[in-house]
């Protein structure tokens, strides 16, 4: 170039070499500041090799014995930084950093080129170039502070976003976990619901069978009692029929005699009439027993009708006793009634109340039978007493026995379905439950029990008049 700025290789301006290596520090600071390793890893590897450019320009300057290539390194560094910012142009702190570095690096390169190419001009305007470089330096410092603040703010925002993203991820994971648990629980509940529905269907079927079994057991006891009870009137009918036939034969014989005894004929006719009256009475008795059995076995219509409770009590007390006697011929018991004649007719469902009475009477006889088998006290006589009263326009039926009695803890469960104190095969546990339902829900009455273990029990039925 033919001016004093030219240097020999062995006397190269050490300041220019040092200045060129400042660009390496700037490039390193830019990489660190903008975190190019994570943001743009491929380009970061190129920036890492910028030292090769520096060394190449130093070697070139040494080879041609000129500082000019070292001036251009600032422009190369500025171009590399500009491209870096363009790659992450959405980052505000990167743009601010470019605004901070560009004037300083540009003026550094231009001023050094002018000093090298136009040394006289540079020397004449040395103050101007120093002012510009000083301004660029202050500009660099000021905008670097701004960029640093923006970076911190951006880091905070990124951290908040990362935290929010992590929270969303956790929430999403929890949501998926909850959805899975809900789906699993829903499937489990659905399965349990189906199992319960199936169990309910089976339970209803079993309950229907047990209720039918209880009715059939009750009907069996009734039938056994009726078979024994109906035998008496049938015996009377047969006996008086035979006697009546004999009386008719005597009357016919008397009528064919030449000398008829009118007084004997009148006496025979009187006896015959009395026999027929007794046959009619006992036939009616047998008919009423059969009618009671049919009413008991017939499905309840739910229709109330005026009914003589006293007659029902007498009828079913005998039937219950003879029903138990049909199973155990050795069993004997005393039973009596104390019936209020002023009770009159009570509006009720006869079939249902007959089932209640038969159940209560059967249980009473069963209790005294068990106490007798257990070896009751000396002189013990199994006894069942049934009484009726009219109290405050309500019909009160009391069934008392001197049987085994009921413990307090059992009394609390005695009206529960399927609860029984009888051995397996002797009871369904539905008799008292059905009786309680019929009295309380079917007739709006009450069914209560009083009992002491070893002394007996008393069942009290109250029916509205």
Short mmCIF file of C-alpha atoms in Angstrom, two decimals:
data_model
loop_
_atom_site.label_atom_id
_atom_site.label_comp_id
_atom_site.label_asym_id
_atom_site.label_seq_id
_atom_site.Cartn_x
_atom_site.Cartn_y
_atom_site.Cartn_z
CA UNK A 1 0.00 0.00 0.00
CA UNK A 2 3.10 2.33 0.09
CA UNK A 3 2.45 4.11 3.42
CA UNK A 4 3.87 4.06 6.91
CA UNK A 5 1.05 1.88 8.25
CA UNK A 6 2.59 -1.19 6.55
CA UNK A 7 4.36 -3.46 8.97
CA UNK A 8 6.92 -6.18 8.65
CA UNK A 9 5.93 -9.66 9.73
CA UNK A 10 8.29 -9.56 12.62
CA UNK A 11 7.00 -6.13 13.72
CA UNK A 12 3.22 -6.67 13.16
CA UNK A 13 0.96 -4.45 15.23
CA UNK A 14 0.27 -6.49 18.32
CA UNK A 15 -2.77 -4.30 19.13
CA UNK A 16 -4.51 -5.36 15.92
CA UNK A 17 -3.97 -9.03 16.68
CA UNK A 18 -5.29 -8.53 20.19
CA UNK A 19 -8.26 -6.58 18.79
CA UNK A 20 -9.04 -9.39 16.37
CA UNK A 21 -9.15 -11.87 19.24
CA UNK A 22 -11.64 -9.62 21.05
CA UNK A 23 -14.15 -10.80 18.44
CA UNK A 24 -13.68 -14.31 19.78
CA UNK A 25 -14.66 -13.06 23.23
CA UNK A 26 -17.68 -11.26 21.74
CA UNK A 27 -18.73 -14.40 19.85
CA UNK A 28 -18.33 -16.49 23.04
CA UNK A 29 -20.39 -13.96 25.03
CA UNK A 30 -23.12 -14.00 22.35
CA UNK A 31 -23.26 -17.79 22.45
CA UNK A 32 -23.53 -17.80 26.22
CA UNK A 33 -25.99 -14.91 26.36
CA UNK A 34 -28.33 -16.37 23.72
CA UNK A 35 -27.86 -20.01 24.80
CA UNK A 36 -27.23 -21.03 21.19
CA UNK A 37 -26.09 -24.49 22.30
CA UNK A 38 -29.71 -25.38 23.15
CA UNK A 39 -31.57 -23.00 20.82
CA UNK A 40 -29.63 -23.53 17.54
CA UNK A 41 -27.16 -26.36 18.21
CA UNK A 42 -26.09 -26.81 14.55
CA UNK A 43 -25.19 -23.14 14.08
CA UNK A 44 -23.57 -23.08 17.52
CA UNK A 45 -21.07 -25.65 16.33
CA UNK A 46 -20.12 -23.23 13.52
CA UNK A 47 -19.68 -20.38 16.00
CA UNK A 48 -17.43 -22.61 18.09
CA UNK A 49 -15.09 -22.79 15.10
CA UNK A 50 -14.89 -19.02 14.64
CA UNK A 51 -11.37 -19.14 16.09
CA UNK A 52 -10.34 -20.83 12.83
CA UNK A 53 -11.40 -17.66 10.99
CA UNK A 54 -9.34 -15.55 13.40
CA UNK A 55 -6.22 -17.68 12.99
CA UNK A 56 -6.72 -17.74 9.22
CA UNK A 57 -6.90 -13.96 9.04
CA UNK A 58 -3.81 -13.60 11.28
CA UNK A 59 -1.88 -16.01 9.04
CA UNK A 60 -3.12 -14.17 5.94
CA UNK A 61 -2.07 -10.81 7.37
CA UNK A 62 1.37 -12.22 8.19
CA UNK A 63 1.72 -13.74 4.74
CA UNK A 64 0.86 -10.57 2.81
CA UNK A 65 2.48 -8.28 5.37
CA UNK A 66 -0.76 -6.27 5.75
CA UNK A 67 -3.18 -5.55 8.67
CA UNK A 68 -6.13 -5.13 6.32
CA UNK A 69 -7.49 -8.71 6.71
CA UNK A 70 -7.57 -8.19 10.48
CA UNK A 71 -9.83 -5.18 9.95
CA UNK A 72 -12.34 -7.35 8.04
CA UNK A 73 -12.64 -9.88 10.92
CA UNK A 74 -14.93 -7.44 12.75
CA UNK A 75 -17.29 -7.47 9.78
CA UNK A 76 -17.21 -11.28 9.65
CA UNK A 77 -17.98 -11.42 13.36
CA UNK A 78 -20.82 -8.90 12.94
CA UNK A 79 -22.23 -10.93 10.06
CA UNK A 80 -22.08 -14.12 12.16
CA UNK A 81 -23.87 -12.41 15.07
CA UNK A 82 -26.50 -10.93 12.73
CA UNK A 83 -27.21 -14.36 11.25
CA UNK A 84 -27.41 -15.82 14.75
CA UNK A 85 -30.02 -13.24 15.75
CA UNK A 86 -31.97 -13.91 12.56
CA UNK A 87 -32.14 -17.60 13.41
CA UNK A 88 -33.79 -16.73 16.75
CA UNK A 89 -35.52 -13.56 15.57
CA UNK A 90 -38.50 -14.17 17.88
CA UNK A 91 -36.23 -13.61 20.90
CA UNK A 92 -36.46 -9.95 21.95
CA UNK A 93 -33.23 -9.93 23.99
CA UNK A 94 -31.35 -11.27 20.92
CA UNK A 95 -32.60 -8.39 18.79
CA UNK A 96 -31.58 -5.91 21.50
CA UNK A 97 -28.15 -7.50 21.72
CA UNK A 98 -27.70 -7.06 17.95
CA UNK A 99 -28.71 -3.40 18.29
CA UNK A 100 -26.08 -3.07 21.04
CA UNK A 101 -23.21 -4.79 19.19
CA UNK A 102 -23.80 -3.74 15.57
CA UNK A 103 -22.82 -0.04 15.85
CA UNK A 104 -19.75 -0.78 17.96
CA UNK A 105 -18.45 -3.58 15.74
CA UNK A 106 -19.32 -1.74 12.52
CA UNK A 107 -17.60 1.48 13.55
CA UNK A 108 -14.60 -0.48 14.85
CA UNK A 109 -14.19 -2.16 11.47
CA UNK A 110 -14.79 1.02 9.42
CA UNK A 111 -12.49 3.18 11.55
CA UNK A 112 -9.67 0.62 11.30
CA UNK A 113 -10.16 0.31 7.54
CA UNK A 114 -10.09 4.11 7.13
CA UNK A 115 -6.99 4.34 9.33
CA UNK A 116 -5.32 1.74 7.13
CA UNK A 117 -6.50 3.00 3.72
CA UNK A 118 -6.67 6.74 4.43
CA UNK A 119 -4.23 7.34 7.27
CA UNK A 120 -3.99 11.13 6.73
CA UNK A 121 -7.76 11.49 6.73
CA UNK A 122 -7.98 9.33 9.82
CA UNK A 123 -5.33 11.34 11.59
CA UNK A 124 -7.02 14.63 10.68
CA UNK A 125 -10.32 13.38 12.07
CA UNK A 126 -8.93 11.36 14.93
CA UNK A 127 -11.12 13.11 17.53
CA UNK A 128 -14.20 12.40 15.48
CA UNK A 129 -13.43 8.70 15.22
CA UNK A 130 -12.64 8.50 18.92
CA UNK A 131 -15.96 10.20 19.69
CA UNK A 132 -17.86 7.82 17.45
CA UNK A 133 -16.09 4.79 18.97
CA UNK A 134 -16.76 6.14 22.47
CA UNK A 135 -20.43 6.70 21.62
CA UNK A 136 -20.63 3.17 20.17
CA UNK A 137 -19.06 1.80 23.33
CA UNK A 138 -21.59 3.57 25.55
CA UNK A 139 -24.31 2.48 23.15
CA UNK A 140 -23.04 -1.10 23.53
CA UNK A 141 -23.00 -0.93 27.31
CA UNK A 142 -26.44 0.69 27.56
CA UNK A 143 -28.21 -1.70 25.22
CA UNK A 144 -26.34 -4.68 26.67
CA UNK A 145 -27.81 -3.79 30.08
CA UNK A 146 -31.24 -3.52 28.44
CA UNK A 147 -30.70 -6.84 26.66
CA UNK A 148 -29.57 -8.44 29.89
CA UNK A 149 -32.74 -7.26 31.64
CA UNK A 150 -34.82 -8.50 28.76
CA UNK A 151 -33.04 -11.82 28.97
CA UNK A 152 -33.75 -12.08 32.69
CA UNK A 153 -37.38 -11.18 32.08
CA UNK A 154 -37.51 -13.69 29.23
CA UNK A 155 -35.87 -16.34 31.43
CA UNK A 156 -38.47 -15.65 34.10
CA UNK A 157 -41.25 -15.87 31.54
CA UNK A 158 -39.75 -19.09 30.14
CA UNK A 159 -39.48 -20.51 33.65
CA UNK A 160 -43.10 -19.57 34.35
CA UNK A 161 -44.15 -21.09 31.04
CA UNK A 162 -42.10 -24.19 31.79
CA UNK A 163 -43.67 -24.34 35.23
CA UNK A 164 -47.12 -23.89 33.72
CA UNK A 165 -46.31 -26.52 31.11
CA UNK A 166 -45.12 -28.86 33.85
CA UNK A 167 -48.23 -28.13 35.87
CA UNK A 168 -50.38 -28.73 32.81
CA UNK A 169 -48.50 -31.95 32.19
CA UNK A 170 -49.01 -33.01 35.80
CA UNK A 171 -52.66 -31.98 35.66
CA UNK A 172 -53.10 -33.81 32.37
CA UNK A 173 -51.41 -36.89 33.84
CA UNK A 174 -53.62 -36.63 36.92
CA UNK A 175 -56.63 -36.11 34.70
CA UNK A 176 -55.80 -39.19 32.66
CA UNK A 177 -55.14 -41.13 35.85
CA UNK A 178 -58.46 -39.97 37.32
CA UNK A 179 -60.27 -40.74 34.07
CA UNK A 180 -58.75 -44.21 34.16
CA UNK A 181 -59.69 -44.64 37.82
CA UNK A 182 -63.21 -43.31 37.15
CA UNK A 183 -63.59 -45.62 34.16
CA UNK A 184 -62.24 -48.54 36.20
CA UNK A 185 -64.48 -47.67 39.15
CA UNK A 186 -67.47 -47.17 36.85
CA UNK A 187 -66.84 -50.58 35.31
CA UNK A 188 -66.54 -52.08 38.81
CA UNK A 189 -69.75 -50.35 39.96
CA UNK A 190 -71.51 -51.49 36.79
CA UNK A 191 -70.34 -55.05 37.40
CA UNK A 192 -71.44 -54.87 41.04
CA UNK A 193 -74.77 -53.37 39.96
CA UNK A 194 -75.33 -56.23 37.53
CA UNK A 195 -74.36 -58.73 40.23
CA UNK A 196 -76.70 -57.04 42.73
CA UNK A 197 -79.53 -56.98 40.20
CA UNK A 198 -78.98 -60.68 39.55
CA UNK A 199 -78.79 -61.34 43.28
CA UNK A 200 -81.97 -59.29 43.79
CA UNK A 201 -83.79 -61.33 41.14
CA UNK A 202 -82.59 -64.54 42.79
CA UNK A 203 -83.52 -63.17 46.22
CA UNK A 204 -87.01 -62.25 45.07
CA UNK A 205 -87.39 -65.68 43.52
CA UNK A 206 -86.16 -67.32 46.73
CA UNK A 207 -88.38 -65.07 48.82
CA UNK A 208 -91.41 -65.99 46.69
CA UNK A 209 -90.55 -69.67 47.08
CA UNK A 210 -90.12 -69.29 50.84
CA UNK A 211 -93.38 -67.38 51.18
CA UNK A 212 -95.10 -70.09 49.18
CA UNK A 213 -93.35 -72.67 51.36
CA UNK A 214 -94.59 -70.87 54.50
CA UNK A 215 -98.12 -70.80 53.10
CA UNK A 216 -97.93 -74.47 52.22
CA UNK A 217 -96.57 -75.29 55.68
CA UNK A 218 -99.41 -73.28 57.21
CA UNK A 219 -101.88 -75.03 54.92
CA UNK A 220 -100.40 -78.38 55.90
CA UNK A 221 -100.88 -77.63 59.58
CA UNK A 222 -104.40 -76.43 58.85
CA UNK A 223 -105.19 -79.55 56.83
CA UNK A 224 -103.91 -81.82 59.60
CA UNK A 225 -106.08 -79.98 62.11
CA UNK A 226 -109.09 -80.09 59.83
CA UNK A 227 -108.66 -83.82 59.22
CA UNK A 228 -108.82 -84.39 62.96
CA UNK A 229 -111.49 -81.77 63.65
CA UNK A 230 -113.80 -82.82 60.82
CA UNK A 231 -113.70 -86.40 61.95
CA UNK A 232 -115.97 -85.69 64.97
CA UNK A 233 -118.93 -84.19 63.06
CA UNK A 234 -118.57 -86.88 60.39
CA UNK A 235 -118.71 -89.57 63.08
CA UNK A 236 -121.84 -87.95 64.50
CA UNK A 237 -123.40 -87.77 61.02
CA UNK A 238 -122.61 -91.43 60.37
CA UNK A 239 -123.84 -92.58 63.80
CA UNK A 240 -127.10 -90.64 63.73
CA UNK A 241 -127.67 -91.74 60.11
CA UNK A 242 -127.39 -95.39 61.16
CA UNK A 243 -129.70 -94.83 64.13
CA UNK A 244 -132.17 -92.99 61.89
CA UNK A 245 -132.21 -95.91 59.47
CA UNK A 246 -133.00 -98.25 62.36
CA UNK A 247 -135.80 -95.92 63.54
CA UNK A 248 -137.28 -95.85 60.03
CA UNK A 249 -137.16 -99.65 59.89
CA UNK A 250 -138.99 -99.86 63.24
CA UNK A 251 -141.54 -97.31 62.02
CA UNK A 252 -142.16 -99.31 58.84
CA UNK A 253 -142.54 -102.52 60.86
CA UNK A 254 -145.01 -100.82 63.18
CA UNK A 255 -147.08 -99.52 60.27
CA UNK A 256 -147.64 -103.00 58.76
CA UNK A 257 -148.94 -104.48 62.04
CA UNK A 258 -152.72 -105.06 62.31
CA UNK A 259 -152.79 -103.15 65.57
CA UNK A 260 -150.48 -100.11 65.26
CA UNK A 261 -149.07 -98.41 68.35
CA UNK A 262 -149.57 -94.73 67.58
CA UNK A 263 -147.67 -93.61 70.64
CA UNK A 264 -144.63 -95.68 69.58
CA UNK A 265 -144.89 -94.28 66.07
CA UNK A 266 -144.96 -90.74 67.44
CA UNK A 267 -141.98 -91.47 69.66
CA UNK A 268 -140.06 -92.94 66.71
CA UNK A 269 -140.86 -89.89 64.57
CA UNK A 270 -139.70 -87.60 67.36
CA UNK A 271 -136.43 -89.47 67.72
CA UNK A 272 -136.01 -89.45 63.95
CA UNK A 273 -136.55 -85.69 63.85
CA UNK A 274 -133.99 -85.16 66.60
CA UNK A 275 -131.46 -87.33 64.77
CA UNK A 276 -131.98 -85.39 61.55
CA UNK A 277 -131.50 -82.13 63.46
CA UNK A 278 -128.22 -83.45 64.91
CA UNK A 279 -127.14 -84.65 61.46
CA UNK A 280 -127.90 -81.19 60.07
CA UNK A 281 -125.99 -79.51 62.93
CA UNK A 282 -122.88 -81.66 62.56
CA UNK A 283 -123.07 -81.46 58.75
CA UNK A 284 -123.07 -77.68 59.08
CA UNK A 285 -120.15 -77.97 61.48
CA UNK A 286 -118.17 -80.00 58.92
CA UNK A 287 -119.16 -77.56 56.19
CA UNK A 288 -117.90 -74.57 58.20
CA UNK A 289 -114.57 -76.35 58.79
CA UNK A 290 -114.15 -77.02 55.06
CA UNK A 291 -115.16 -73.43 54.29
CA UNK A 292 -112.49 -72.18 56.70
CA UNK A 293 -109.85 -74.31 55.00
CA UNK A 294 -110.87 -73.01 51.58
CA UNK A 295 -110.75 -69.41 52.81
CA UNK A 296 -107.32 -69.97 54.27
CA UNK A 297 -105.90 -71.56 51.11
CA UNK A 298 -107.51 -69.01 48.78
CA UNK A 299 -105.41 -66.05 47.60
CA UNK A 300 -106.37 -62.89 49.46
CA UNK A 301 -108.58 -60.51 47.48
CA UNK A 302 -107.70 -57.61 49.73
CA UNK A 303 -111.40 -56.93 50.32
CA UNK A 304 -112.45 -56.24 53.87
CA UNK A 305 -115.69 -57.62 55.20
CA UNK A 306 -117.41 -57.72 58.59
CA UNK A 307 -116.03 -60.78 60.38
CA UNK A 308 -116.68 -62.48 63.71
CA UNK A 309 -113.22 -62.55 65.28
CA UNK A 310 -114.41 -64.73 68.16
CA UNK A 311 -115.44 -67.46 65.73
CA UNK A 312 -112.12 -67.22 63.90
CA UNK A 313 -110.23 -67.56 67.18
CA UNK A 314 -112.22 -70.59 68.31
CA UNK A 315 -111.96 -72.25 64.91
CA UNK A 316 -108.24 -71.81 64.33
CA UNK A 317 -107.25 -72.48 67.93
CA UNK A 318 -108.66 -76.00 67.65
CA UNK A 319 -107.22 -76.48 64.14
CA UNK A 320 -103.73 -75.37 65.28
CA UNK A 321 -103.84 -77.76 68.24
CA UNK A 322 -104.97 -80.73 66.19
CA UNK A 323 -102.44 -79.84 63.46
CA UNK A 324 -99.61 -80.17 65.98
CA UNK A 325 -101.19 -83.31 67.45
CA UNK A 326 -101.18 -84.84 63.96
CA UNK A 327 -97.35 -84.54 63.97
CA UNK A 328 -96.84 -85.62 67.58
CA UNK A 329 -99.49 -87.97 68.98
CA UNK A 330 -97.90 -87.83 72.43
CA UNK A 331 -98.45 -84.09 72.72
CA UNK A 332 -101.32 -82.87 74.87
CA UNK A 333 -102.08 -79.35 76.01
CA UNK A 334 -104.79 -77.36 77.70
CA UNK A 335 -106.30 -74.54 75.72
CA UNK A 336 -109.11 -72.19 76.52
CA UNK A 337 -110.74 -68.99 75.27
CA UNK A 338 -111.93 -65.85 77.00
CA UNK A 339 -113.90 -64.09 74.30
CA UNK A 340 -115.64 -60.73 74.60
CA UNK A 341 -119.18 -61.18 73.28
CA UNK A 342 -119.57 -57.41 72.90
CA UNK A 343 -116.82 -57.29 70.31
CA UNK A 344 -119.22 -57.76 67.40
CA UNK A 345 -118.17 -57.82 63.78
CA UNK A 346 -114.87 -56.25 62.77
CA UNK A 347 -114.03 -55.08 59.23
CA UNK A 348 -110.99 -57.10 58.10
CA UNK A 349 -109.66 -59.48 55.43
CA UNK A 350 -110.66 -62.94 56.77
CA UNK A 351 -108.08 -64.97 54.80
CA UNK A 352 -105.20 -62.80 56.01
CA UNK A 353 -106.28 -62.62 59.65
CA UNK A 354 -106.87 -66.39 59.68
CA UNK A 355 -103.24 -66.89 58.60
CA UNK A 356 -102.07 -64.57 61.40
CA UNK A 357 -104.14 -66.41 64.03
CA UNK A 358 -103.07 -69.84 62.82
CA UNK A 359 -99.41 -68.77 62.95
CA UNK A 360 -99.69 -67.31 66.46
CA UNK A 361 -101.61 -70.34 67.79
CA UNK A 362 -99.20 -72.80 66.16
CA UNK A 363 -96.18 -70.96 67.62
CA UNK A 364 -97.82 -70.94 71.06
CA UNK A 365 -98.45 -74.70 70.99
CA UNK A 366 -94.92 -75.26 69.66
CA UNK A 367 -93.46 -73.23 72.57
CA UNK A 368 -95.32 -75.23 75.23
CA UNK A 369 -94.43 -78.48 73.45
CA UNK A 370 -90.72 -77.55 73.54
CA UNK A 371 -90.87 -76.66 77.22
CA UNK A 372 -92.57 -79.98 77.93
CA UNK A 373 -89.84 -81.84 76.00
CA UNK A 374 -87.13 -79.94 77.91
CA UNK A 375 -88.62 -81.22 81.14
CA UNK A 376 -90.64 -78.39 82.63
CA UNK A 377 -91.13 -77.89 86.37
CA UNK A 378 -92.97 -80.48 88.42
CA UNK A 379 -96.69 -80.37 87.68
CA UNK A 380 -96.17 -78.42 84.45
CA UNK A 381 -99.21 -78.40 82.15
CA UNK A 382 -98.79 -76.91 78.64
CA UNK A 383 -101.43 -74.19 78.38
CA UNK A 384 -102.52 -71.73 75.68
CA UNK A 385 -105.12 -69.07 76.41
CA UNK A 386 -106.74 -66.84 73.78
CA UNK A 387 -108.74 -63.79 74.76
CA UNK A 388 -110.49 -60.97 72.90
CA UNK A 389 -111.46 -57.52 74.14
CA UNK A 390 -112.97 -54.33 72.79
CA UNK A 391 -110.76 -51.45 73.98
CA UNK A 392 -111.37 -47.88 72.75
CA UNK A 393 -113.33 -49.21 69.78
CA UNK A 394 -110.41 -51.45 68.82
CA UNK A 395 -110.33 -55.25 68.75
CA UNK A 396 -107.55 -56.65 70.94
CA UNK A 397 -106.57 -60.33 70.56
CA UNK A 398 -104.18 -61.80 73.13
CA UNK A 399 -102.47 -65.16 72.66
CA UNK A 400 -100.74 -66.27 75.88
CA UNK A 401 -98.75 -69.43 76.57
CA UNK A 402 -96.59 -70.80 79.39
CA UNK A 403 -93.92 -72.10 77.02
CA UNK A 404 -90.16 -71.53 76.77
CA UNK A 405 -90.36 -67.75 76.44
CA UNK A 406 -88.26 -65.44 74.26
CA UNK A 407 -84.93 -63.81 75.18
CA UNK A 408 -84.68 -59.99 74.96
CA UNK A 409 -82.11 -60.03 72.13
CA UNK A 410 -84.33 -62.39 70.14
CA UNK A 411 -87.45 -60.23 70.70
CA UNK A 412 -85.80 -57.41 68.75
CA UNK A 413 -85.43 -59.63 65.66
CA UNK A 414 -88.51 -61.83 65.93
CA UNK A 415 -90.50 -59.94 63.28
CA UNK A 416 -87.60 -59.74 60.82
CA UNK A 417 -87.93 -61.78 57.61
CA UNK A 418 -86.11 -65.15 57.60
CA UNK A 419 -85.33 -64.98 61.32
CA UNK A 420 -86.35 -68.11 63.21
CA UNK A 421 -85.47 -69.82 66.47
CA UNK A 422 -86.68 -73.18 65.21
CA UNK A 423 -84.21 -75.88 64.07
CA UNK A 424 -83.33 -76.12 60.36
CA UNK A 425 -86.19 -77.61 58.39
CA UNK A 426 -88.88 -76.73 60.95
CA UNK A 427 -89.38 -73.06 60.07
CA UNK A 428 -88.79 -70.57 57.25
CA UNK A 429 -88.58 -67.48 59.43
CA UNK A 430 -91.43 -65.86 57.50
CA UNK A 431 -94.47 -66.70 59.64
CA UNK A 432 -94.23 -63.85 62.16
CA UNK A 433 -92.82 -61.52 59.48
CA UNK A 434 -95.87 -62.08 57.27
CA UNK A 435 -98.17 -61.77 60.30
CA UNK A 436 -96.53 -58.45 61.22
CA UNK A 437 -96.94 -57.17 57.63
CA UNK A 438 -100.61 -58.22 57.52
CA UNK A 439 -101.45 -56.58 60.85
CA UNK A 440 -99.41 -53.36 60.58
CA UNK A 441 -99.56 -52.59 56.85
CA UNK A 442 -102.60 -54.52 55.71
CA UNK A 443 -104.87 -53.50 58.61
CA UNK A 444 -103.12 -50.47 60.19
CA UNK A 445 -102.95 -52.31 63.50
CA UNK A 446 -100.18 -53.35 65.88
CA UNK A 447 -98.54 -56.65 66.81
CA UNK A 448 -96.54 -56.68 70.05
CA UNK A 449 -94.87 -59.35 72.13
CA UNK A 450 -94.26 -59.67 75.88
CA UNK A 451 -92.15 -62.53 77.09
CA UNK A 452 -89.90 -63.89 79.82
CA UNK A 453 -87.53 -66.78 79.34
CA UNK A 454 -88.86 -69.86 81.17
CA UNK A 455 -92.25 -68.30 81.93
CA UNK A 456 -93.99 -67.92 78.58
CA UNK A 457 -94.98 -65.36 75.95
CA UNK A 458 -97.89 -63.14 75.12
CA UNK A 459 -98.66 -61.83 71.62
CA UNK A 460 -101.04 -58.89 71.47
CA UNK A 461 -102.85 -58.01 68.20
CA UNK A 462 -104.71 -54.71 67.97
CA UNK A 463 -107.05 -54.05 65.04
CA UNK A 464 -108.96 -50.80 64.38
CA UNK A 465 -112.73 -51.24 64.70
#
